[in-house]
C-alpha positions as CSV (number, residue, x, y, z in Angstrom):
1,G,4.9,-8.8,25.5
2,A,1.8,-7.3,27.1
3,D,-1.7,-8.8,26.3
4,L,-3.7,-5.6,25.3
5,S,-6.0,-7.2,23.2
6,Y,-9.5,-5.7,23.0
7,G,-8.4,-2.6,24.8
8,N,-9.5,1.0,24.1
9,F,-7.0,3.3,23.3
10,A,-8.9,5.7,21.1
11,G,-7.6,9.3,21.0
12,A,-4.8,8.2,23.3
13,T,-1.1,9.6,23.5
14,L,1.4,6.7,23.0
15,T,4.2,8.2,21.0
16,Q,7.7,6.9,21.4
17,V,6.3,3.7,23.7
18,W,8.1,0.4,23.4
19,M,5.7,-2.6,23.0
20,Y,7.6,-5.5,21.4
21,R,5.6,-8.8,20.4
22,S,2.2,-7.1,22.3
23,N,-1.1,-8.4,21.7
24,F,-3.5,-5.6,20.3
25,M,-6.0,-8.1,18.7
26,Q,-9.2,-6.0,18.1
27,A,-8.0,-3.0,20.2
28,N,-9.3,0.5,19.3
29,F,-6.5,3.2,18.5
30,N,-8.9,5.1,16.4
31,H,-7.1,8.7,16.2
32,A,-4.4,7.9,18.7
33,D,-0.9,9.4,18.3
34,L,1.5,6.3,18.0
35,R,4.5,8.3,16.5
36,F,7.7,6.7,16.6
37,V,6.4,3.8,18.6
38,S,8.6,0.5,18.8
39,A,6.5,-2.5,18.2
40,T,8.4,-5.2,16.3
41,G,6.4,-8.4,16.1
42,S,3.4,-7.3,17.6
43,N,-0.3,-8.4,16.6
44,F,-2.9,-5.6,15.8
45,S,-5.1,-8.0,14.0
46,S,-8.8,-6.9,13.4
47,A,-7.7,-3.7,15.3
48,Q,-9.4,-0.2,14.7
49,L,-6.8,2.2,13.7
50,V,-8.7,4.9,11.8
51,G,-7.1,8.1,11.3
52,T,-4.0,6.8,13.8
53,N,-0.8,8.5,13.5
54,L,1.9,5.8,13.3
55,E,4.4,8.2,11.5
56,G,8.2,6.8,11.8
57,A,6.5,3.6,13.7
58,S,8.7,0.7,13.8
59,L,6.3,-2.3,13.3
60,R,8.6,-5.0,11.5
61,Q,7.2,-8.6,11.4
62,S,3.6,-7.1,12.6
63,S,0.5,-8.5,12.2
64,F,-2.5,-6.1,10.9
65,T,-4.9,-8.8,9.4
66,G,-8.0,-7.8,8.9
67,A,-7.3,-4.3,10.7
68,D,-9.1,-1.2,9.6
69,L,-6.4,1.2,8.9
70,N,-8.6,3.9,6.7
71,A,-7.0,7.4,6.9
72,A,-4.0,6.0,9.2
73,D,-0.9,7.7,8.6
74,F,2.5,5.4,8.3
75,T,4.7,7.9,7.0
76,N,8.4,6.9,7.3
77,G,7.5,3.8,9.1
78,D,9.2,0.4,9.1
79,L,6.9,-2.3,8.4
80,Q,9.3,-4.8,6.7
81,G,7.8,-8.2,6.4
82,A,4.6,-7.1,8.2
83,S,1.3,-9.0,7.5
84,L,-1.4,-6.6,6.2
85,T,-3.8,-9.2,4.2
86,Q,-7.5,-8.2,4.1
87,V,-7.0,-4.5,5.7
88,R,-9.0,-1.9,5.1
89,A,-6.7,1.2,4.4
90,G,-8.5,3.5,2.2
91,G,-6.5,7.0,1.9
92,S,-4.1,5.8,4.3
93,L,-0.5,7.3,4.0
94,W,2.6,5.4,3.5
95,S,5.0,7.9,2.0
96,S,8.8,7.1,2.3
97,A,7.9,3.9,4.4
98,N,9.6,0.5,4.2
99,V,7.0,-1.8,3.5
100,S,9.1,-4.3,1.6
101,Q,8.4,-8.1,1.9
102,A,5.0,-7.4,3.1
103,N,2.0,-9.3,2.5
104,W,-1.1,-7.4,1.4
105,Q,-3.1,-10.1,-0.2
106,G,-6.9,-8.8,-0.5
107,A,-6.2,-5.4,1.0
108,D,-8.3,-2.2,0.1
109,L,-5.7,0.4,-0.4
110,A,-8.0,2.7,-2.8
111,G,-6.5,6.2,-2.9
112,A,-3.6,5.4,-0.5
113,D,-0.3,7.2,-0.6
114,F,3.0,5.2,-1.3
115,S,4.7,7.7,-2.8
116,R,8.7,7.2,-2.6
117,G,8.3,4.0,-0.7
118,N,9.7,0.9,-0.5
119,L,7.4,-2.0,-1.8
120,S,10.0,-4.1,-3.1
121,N,9.2,-8.1,-2.8
122,S,5.7,-7.5,-1.4
123,N,2.6,-9.7,-2.3
124,F,-0.4,-7.4,-3.5
125,R,-2.2,-10.2,-4.8
126,D,-5.9,-9.3,-5.5
127,A,-5.6,-5.8,-3.7
128,N,-7.4,-2.9,-4.5
129,L,-5.0,0.0,-5.5
130,S,-7.2,1.9,-7.3
131,G,-6.4,5.8,-7.4
132,A,-3.4,4.8,-5.3
133,N,-0.2,7.3,-5.5
134,L,2.7,5.0,-6.2
135,R,5.0,7.8,-7.6
136,R,8.6,7.2,-7.4
137,A,8.1,4.1,-5.5
138,N,10.4,1.2,-5.5
139,L,7.9,-2.0,-6.8
140,E,11.2,-4.2,-7.8
141,Y,9.9,-7.9,-7.6
142,A,6.3,-7.1,-6.1
143,S,3.4,-9.0,-7.1
144,F,0.2,-7.5,-8.1
145,H,-1.4,-10.6,-9.6
146,G,-5.1,-10.0,-9.9
147,S,-4.9,-6.4,-8.5
148,D,-6.9,-3.4,-9.5
149,L,-4.4,-0.5,-10.5
150,S,-6.6,1.6,-12.3
151,W,-6.0,5.4,-12.1
152,A,-3.2,4.3,-10.1
153,D,-0.1,6.9,-10.5
154,L,3.1,5.0,-11.1
155,R,5.0,7.8,-12.8
156,G,8.8,7.6,-11.5
157,A,8.1,4.2,-10.0
158,N,10.6,1.1,-10.5
159,V,8.8,-1.9,-11.7
160,S,11.9,-3.9,-12.6
161,G,10.6,-7.5,-12.1
162,A,7.2,-6.9,-10.8
163,D,4.5,-9.3,-11.7
164,F,1.6,-7.9,-13.3
165,Q,-0.3,-10.8,-14.2
166,G,-3.8,-10.4,-14.3
167,V,-4.1,-6.7,-13.4
168,T,-7.2,-4.3,-14.1
169,W,-5.3,-1.2,-15.5
170,E,-8.7,0.6,-16.5
171,A,-11.6,0.7,-14.4
172,A,-15.3,-0.1,-16.1
173,A,-16.8,3.1,-17.0
174,S,-20.2,2.5,-14.6
175,E,-17.7,1.3,-12.0
176,E,-18.4,3.8,-8.8
177,E,-15.5,5.4,-7.4
178,S,-14.5,4.7,-3.7
179,E,-14.6,8.0,-1.7
180,F,-10.8,7.5,-1.2
181,V,-9.9,8.1,-4.7
182,V,-8.6,11.1,-5.6
183,R,-7.5,11.7,-9.0
184,S,-4.2,13.9,-9.4
185,P,-5.0,17.3,-10.7
186,E,-1.5,17.2,-12.3
187,A,-2.2,14.9,-14.8
188,Q,-4.7,13.5,-17.3
189,P,-5.6,10.0,-16.1
190,L,-4.2,8.3,-19.4
191,S,-0.8,9.7,-18.5
192,F,-0.5,7.9,-15.0
193,V,2.1,5.4,-16.7
194,E,3.9,8.2,-18.7
195,G,7.5,7.3,-18.9
196,V,7.3,4.2,-16.4
197,N,9.8,1.4,-18.0
198,F,8.3,-1.9,-17.8
199,S,10.8,-3.4,-20.1
200,R,11.4,-5.9,-17.0
201,A,8.2,-6.3,-15.7
202,R,6.8,-9.9,-15.5
203,N,3.6,-11.4,-17.1
204,L,2.3,-8.5,-19.2
205,D,-0.2,-9.8,-21.6
206,R,-0.4,-8.3,-25.3
207,E,-3.5,-6.4,-24.2
208,A,-1.9,-4.6,-21.2
209,V,1.4,-3.9,-23.2
210,A,-0.7,-2.3,-25.8
211,F,-2.7,-0.1,-22.9
212,L,0.3,0.7,-21.5
213,C,2.1,1.8,-24.9
214,D,-0.8,3.8,-25.7
215,R,-0.5,5.8,-22.5
216,G,3.4,6.7,-23.0
217,A,5.2,3.6,-21.0
218,I,8.2,2.1,-22.1
219,H,8.4,-1.5,-23.5
220,P,10.2,-3.2,-26.0
221,D,7.1,-4.1,-27.8
222,C,5.8,-0.6,-27.9
223,P,5.9,0.5,-31.5
């Protein structure tokens, strides 16, 4: 319950610290070591966490609204129900993390790694996921309404019940790439949905279905 808002923790070592429901609004945690912290229900709104190591952290129901999470590491973290609206998190790491029921509306997640993560029932409305790694991720009933999934790698992901209304599947030829968008060397961009079963996905228009089918996805309307 401590109020440490506006504090400067840049480069600090805070591993395994218990800080439930604490206030870190606009604090600076750049490049700090917060592995395995327990900060359920804490407030990190507008905080700086660039390159911060939060591997294995417990951050359920915490708020990161407007925070800078670029290149931060949340591998194996638990952020179920967290608020991450408007975060800047390019190149961040969320592999095997639990971010189910989280709110990512308007977030910049270009090049982020969500491989094997649990993103079920999360809200990615109007988020930028260009170049994101979503391989083998659980995307059940997640909402991607109006989001940018160009160059995103969805191979092996579970998209059952996911809402893809108004999604951008292909970047414009003239669009500049984010510094965090790194295309996988394992496959050509057109195969990033190969083998993904969209049969139970929601709100795919004809153009989207045609695009996905042409690139090896599975859908009842594929020829």
